[in-house]
């Protein structure tokens, strides 16, 4: 699953950027089955691997969620950052992969979300 992350956005000009806090949320939507995660990798705008978040597979119990935060001052990702998540389950399910970005300009705060899309290995 590919999840877009905006760790910064352009503000008025290409040279002016606003840093954002981004949270990746992985949610097991099944009431009965576990969701297994093999890989959670964070890539920057240029497509370079910035960091891997897990070294071995983890699982989420039914209805469990897990979050990973890209802190506001973390500039490694950029405006085109993304997570690539490799997951599986023993039975068909539709887990939810979302990101929430939060920031502010002056006295105004804002937030927005993105959703993951399935990508296929070739």
PDB file of C-alpha atoms in Angstrom:
ATOM      1  CA  UNK A   1       0.000   0.000   0.000  1.00  0.00           C
ATOM      2  CA  UNK A   2       1.261   3.453  -0.962  1.00  0.00           C
ATOM      3  CA  UNK A   3       0.302   6.298   1.418  1.00  0.00           C
ATOM      4  CA  UNK A   4       1.160   9.888   0.407  1.00  0.00           C
ATOM      5  CA  UNK A   5       2.664  12.046   3.170  1.00  0.00           C
ATOM      6  CA  UNK A   6       3.124  15.803   3.082  1.00  0.00           C
ATOM      7  CA  UNK A   7       5.801  16.647   5.629  1.00  0.00           C
ATOM      8  CA  UNK A   8       5.862  20.139   4.157  1.00  0.00           C
ATOM      9  CA  UNK A   9       3.777  22.143   1.701  1.00  0.00           C
ATOM     10  CA  UNK A  10       4.505  25.166  -0.433  1.00  0.00           C
ATOM     11  CA  UNK A  11       3.301  28.474   0.953  1.00  0.00           C
ATOM     12  CA  UNK A  12       2.839  31.304  -1.581  1.00  0.00           C
ATOM     13  CA  UNK A  13       6.113  30.587  -3.453  1.00  0.00           C
ATOM     14  CA  UNK A  14       8.274  27.587  -4.285  1.00  0.00           C
ATOM     15  CA  UNK A  15      10.906  28.909  -1.874  1.00  0.00           C
ATOM     16  CA  UNK A  16       8.526  29.231   1.088  1.00  0.00           C
ATOM     17  CA  UNK A  17       7.453  26.021   2.804  1.00  0.00           C
ATOM     18  CA  UNK A  18       5.319  25.250   5.827  1.00  0.00           C
ATOM     19  CA  UNK A  19       6.409  22.247   7.882  1.00  0.00           C
ATOM     20  CA  UNK A  20       3.696  19.800   8.937  1.00  0.00           C
ATOM     21  CA  UNK A  21       3.292  17.026  11.458  1.00  0.00           C
ATOM     22  CA  UNK A  22       2.158  13.849   9.707  1.00  0.00           C
ATOM     23  CA  UNK A  23       0.661  10.751  11.310  1.00  0.00           C
ATOM     24  CA  UNK A  24       0.404   7.423   9.508  1.00  0.00           C
ATOM     25  CA  UNK A  25      -2.526   5.413  10.860  1.00  0.00           C
ATOM     26  CA  UNK A  26      -2.887   1.694  10.142  1.00  0.00           C
ATOM     27  CA  UNK A  27      -6.235   0.232  11.216  1.00  0.00           C
ATOM     28  CA  UNK A  28      -7.342  -3.355  11.274  1.00  0.00           C
ATOM     29  CA  UNK A  29     -11.024  -3.151  10.366  1.00  0.00           C
ATOM     30  CA  UNK A  30     -11.730  -6.836  10.967  1.00  0.00           C
ATOM     31  CA  UNK A  31     -13.752  -7.929  13.990  1.00  0.00           C
ATOM     32  CA  UNK A  32     -12.246 -11.432  13.871  1.00  0.00           C
ATOM     33  CA  UNK A  33      -8.880 -11.631  12.132  1.00  0.00           C
ATOM     34  CA  UNK A  34      -5.383 -10.265  12.665  1.00  0.00           C
ATOM     35  CA  UNK A  35      -3.602  -7.998  10.195  1.00  0.00           C
ATOM     36  CA  UNK A  36       0.077  -8.751   9.593  1.00  0.00           C
ATOM     37  CA  UNK A  37       2.538  -6.025   8.582  1.00  0.00           C
ATOM     38  CA  UNK A  38       5.864  -7.057   7.013  1.00  0.00           C
ATOM     39  CA  UNK A  39       7.236  -3.638   6.128  1.00  0.00           C
ATOM     40  CA  UNK A  40       6.645   0.057   6.846  1.00  0.00           C
ATOM     41  CA  UNK A  41       9.133   2.126   4.840  1.00  0.00           C
ATOM     42  CA  UNK A  42       9.284   5.928   4.569  1.00  0.00           C
ATOM     43  CA  UNK A  43      10.513   7.475   1.288  1.00  0.00           C
ATOM     44  CA  UNK A  44      11.362  11.074   0.420  1.00  0.00           C
ATOM     45  CA  UNK A  45      10.296  13.190  -2.559  1.00  0.00           C
ATOM     46  CA  UNK A  46      13.172  11.815  -4.668  1.00  0.00           C
ATOM     47  CA  UNK A  47      12.145   8.214  -3.967  1.00  0.00           C
ATOM     48  CA  UNK A  48      15.032   7.473  -1.594  1.00  0.00           C
ATOM     49  CA  UNK A  49      14.401   5.325   1.462  1.00  0.00           C
ATOM     50  CA  UNK A  50      14.573   7.581   4.527  1.00  0.00           C
ATOM     51  CA  UNK A  51      13.909   4.950   7.187  1.00  0.00           C
ATOM     52  CA  UNK A  52      12.281   1.617   7.904  1.00  0.00           C
ATOM     53  CA  UNK A  53       9.939   1.568  10.875  1.00  0.00           C
ATOM     54  CA  UNK A  54       9.923  -2.154  11.624  1.00  0.00           C
ATOM     55  CA  UNK A  55      12.671  -4.786  11.496  1.00  0.00           C
ATOM     56  CA  UNK A  56      10.395  -7.809  11.669  1.00  0.00           C
ATOM     57  CA  UNK A  57       6.738  -8.547  11.031  1.00  0.00           C
ATOM     58  CA  UNK A  58       4.166  -7.234  13.477  1.00  0.00           C
ATOM     59  CA  UNK A  59       0.473  -7.936  13.777  1.00  0.00           C
ATOM     60  CA  UNK A  60      -2.584  -5.960  14.738  1.00  0.00           C
ATOM     61  CA  UNK A  61      -5.349  -7.756  16.568  1.00  0.00           C
ATOM     62  CA  UNK A  62      -8.946  -7.355  15.398  1.00  0.00           C
ATOM     63  CA  UNK A  63      -9.948  -3.657  15.504  1.00  0.00           C
ATOM     64  CA  UNK A  64      -6.455  -2.609  16.666  1.00  0.00           C
ATOM     65  CA  UNK A  65      -4.730   0.485  15.260  1.00  0.00           C
ATOM     66  CA  UNK A  66      -1.138   1.693  15.206  1.00  0.00           C
ATOM     67  CA  UNK A  67       0.305   5.138  14.446  1.00  0.00           C
ATOM     68  CA  UNK A  68       3.667   6.440  13.259  1.00  0.00           C
ATOM     69  CA  UNK A  69       4.442  10.156  13.529  1.00  0.00           C
ATOM     70  CA  UNK A  70       6.657  12.286  11.300  1.00  0.00           C
ATOM     71  CA  UNK A  71       7.454  15.206  13.560  1.00  0.00           C
ATOM     72  CA  UNK A  72       7.061  18.757  12.296  1.00  0.00           C
ATOM     73  CA  UNK A  73      10.794  19.518  12.295  1.00  0.00           C
ATOM     74  CA  UNK A  74      11.639  16.328  10.341  1.00  0.00           C
ATOM     75  CA  UNK A  75      12.495  17.685   6.876  1.00  0.00           C
ATOM     76  CA  UNK A  76      13.765  14.396   5.428  1.00  0.00           C
ATOM     77  CA  UNK A  77      10.604  13.515   3.486  1.00  0.00           C
ATOM     78  CA  UNK A  78       9.521  16.693   1.766  1.00  0.00           C
ATOM     79  CA  UNK A  79       6.335  17.499  -0.092  1.00  0.00           C
ATOM     80  CA  UNK A  80       6.340  14.221  -2.035  1.00  0.00           C
ATOM     81  CA  UNK A  81       7.114  11.830   0.818  1.00  0.00           C
ATOM     82  CA  UNK A  82       5.306   8.525   1.155  1.00  0.00           C
ATOM     83  CA  UNK A  83       5.016   5.322   3.112  1.00  0.00           C
ATOM     84  CA  UNK A  84       5.129   1.921   1.470  1.00  0.00           C
ATOM     85  CA  UNK A  85       3.462  -0.768   3.576  1.00  0.00           C
ATOM     86  CA  UNK A  86       3.587  -4.507   2.911  1.00  0.00           C
ATOM     87  CA  UNK A  87       0.769  -6.374   4.654  1.00  0.00           C
ATOM     88  CA  UNK A  88      -1.116  -9.652   4.540  1.00  0.00           C
ATOM     89  CA  UNK A  89      -3.922 -11.490   6.287  1.00  0.00           C
ATOM     90  CA  UNK A  90      -5.061 -15.078   6.500  1.00  0.00           C
ATOM     91  CA  UNK A  91      -8.570 -14.158   5.374  1.00  0.00           C
ATOM     92  CA  UNK A  92      -9.805 -11.405   3.052  1.00  0.00           C
ATOM     93  CA  UNK A  93     -10.066  -8.004   4.745  1.00  0.00           C
ATOM     94  CA  UNK A  94      -9.959  -4.310   3.983  1.00  0.00           C
ATOM     95  CA  UNK A  95      -7.621  -2.588   6.439  1.00  0.00           C
ATOM     96  CA  UNK A  96      -7.486   1.196   6.435  1.00  0.00           C
ATOM     97  CA  UNK A  97      -4.246   3.074   5.730  1.00  0.00           C
ATOM     98  CA  UNK A  98      -4.488   6.845   6.219  1.00  0.00           C
ATOM     99  CA  UNK A  99      -2.282   9.813   6.927  1.00  0.00           C
ATOM    100  CA  UNK A 100      -3.288  12.963   8.787  1.00  0.00           C
ATOM    101  CA  UNK A 101      -1.268  16.132   8.258  1.00  0.00           C
ATOM    102  CA  UNK A 102      -1.528  19.042  10.715  1.00  0.00           C
ATOM    103  CA  UNK A 103       0.030  22.485  10.466  1.00  0.00           C
ATOM    104  CA  UNK A 104      -0.489  26.152  11.002  1.00  0.00           C
ATOM    105  CA  UNK A 105       0.150  29.558   9.492  1.00  0.00           C
ATOM    106  CA  UNK A 106       0.029  32.496  11.866  1.00  0.00           C
ATOM    107  CA  UNK A 107      -3.015  32.016  14.071  1.00  0.00           C
ATOM    108  CA  UNK A 108      -4.705  29.605  11.642  1.00  0.00           C
ATOM    109  CA  UNK A 109      -4.434  25.833  11.997  1.00  0.00           C
ATOM    110  CA  UNK A 110      -5.349  23.289   9.348  1.00  0.00           C
ATOM    111  CA  UNK A 111      -5.383  19.552   8.772  1.00  0.00           C
ATOM    112  CA  UNK A 112      -6.059  17.174   5.912  1.00  0.00           C
ATOM    113  CA  UNK A 113      -5.929  13.449   5.227  1.00  0.00           C
ATOM    114  CA  UNK A 114      -4.719  11.113   2.518  1.00  0.00           C
ATOM    115  CA  UNK A 115      -5.607   7.468   1.957  1.00  0.00           C
ATOM    116  CA  UNK A 116      -3.437   4.596   0.868  1.00  0.00           C
ATOM    117  CA  UNK A 117      -3.804   2.909  -2.485  1.00  0.00           C
ATOM    118  CA  UNK A 118      -2.938  -0.665  -3.284  1.00  0.00           C
ATOM    119  CA  UNK A 119       0.173  -1.047  -5.421  1.00  0.00           C
ATOM    120  CA  UNK A 120       1.177  -4.307  -6.978  1.00  0.00           C
ATOM    121  CA  UNK A 121       4.567  -5.957  -7.071  1.00  0.00           C
ATOM    122  CA  UNK A 122       5.811  -6.792 -10.551  1.00  0.00           C
TER     123      UNK A 122
END
